[in-house]
Amino acid sequence: SSYITGANLIAKREVFKKILFDRDIYPGDDVNFVDLAKKSGFGVGYSPNVVIYHRRRANLKGLVKQIFDYALVRPKKNFLNQFVETPLFFVPSAFLLYLALFPTLVLLHWFFYLPLVLYVVLLLGFSLIESIKAREFWAFFALPFFYAVIHLVYGAGFLIGIVRRFI
């Protein structure tokens, strides 16, 4: 229940009386709402048996905007707590910075190729696993591209969010 979103959130009226959605951090307001509910002592649960239809983005541009917006608002609330509790959210930004410095780094030492090689191996490995789980062989060829786009866009949005937070 760490990352429950508002896609199909149900809450008692008393929760809404005590906790409000924070419009300043849209589209991350739902995750923030759930975190505040837990901190206020309300029980939070998740049922994998409840199924809803959730419309996905129709194209790459919509997906990029969605991911960028999610990352952009993440640093707005409890920035230092987030870093300590969930440092993995910082990885895409660190990787993006690494890629920006990559041409210079590899001139310094061959060792700086290793993070890129590791990333590609992980990208292909997870793409293979997901394409096998979905029984969609063609997905193995599409997923690396989408994973990379999501990671890089998230990293950029998060970095911009950090800069905006401290300016």
Short mmCIF file of C-alpha atoms in Angstrom, two decimals, residues 125-140 143:
data_model
loop_
_atom_site.label_atom_id
_atom_site.label_comp_id
_atom_site.label_asym_id
_atom_site.label_seq_id
_atom_site.Cartn_x
_atom_site.Cartn_y
_atom_site.Cartn_z
CA GLY A 125 16.22 -8.14 -19.26
CA PHE A 126 13.09 -6.45 -17.95
CA SER A 127 11.74 -6.13 -21.49
CA LEU A 128 12.24 -9.85 -22.02
CA ILE A 129 10.59 -10.73 -18.71
CA GLU A 130 7.57 -8.52 -19.38
CA SER A 131 7.15 -9.71 -22.97
CA ILE A 132 7.22 -13.33 -21.78
CA LYS A 133 4.75 -12.62 -18.95
CA ALA A 134 2.39 -10.91 -21.40
CA ARG A 135 3.00 -13.58 -24.05
CA GLU A 136 3.66 -10.81 -26.54
CA PHE A 137 7.00 -11.47 -28.23
CA TRP A 138 6.87 -8.24 -30.22
CA ALA A 139 6.84 -6.28 -26.93
CA PHE A 140 10.49 -7.21 -26.39
CA LEU A 143 9.58 -2.01 -24.39
#
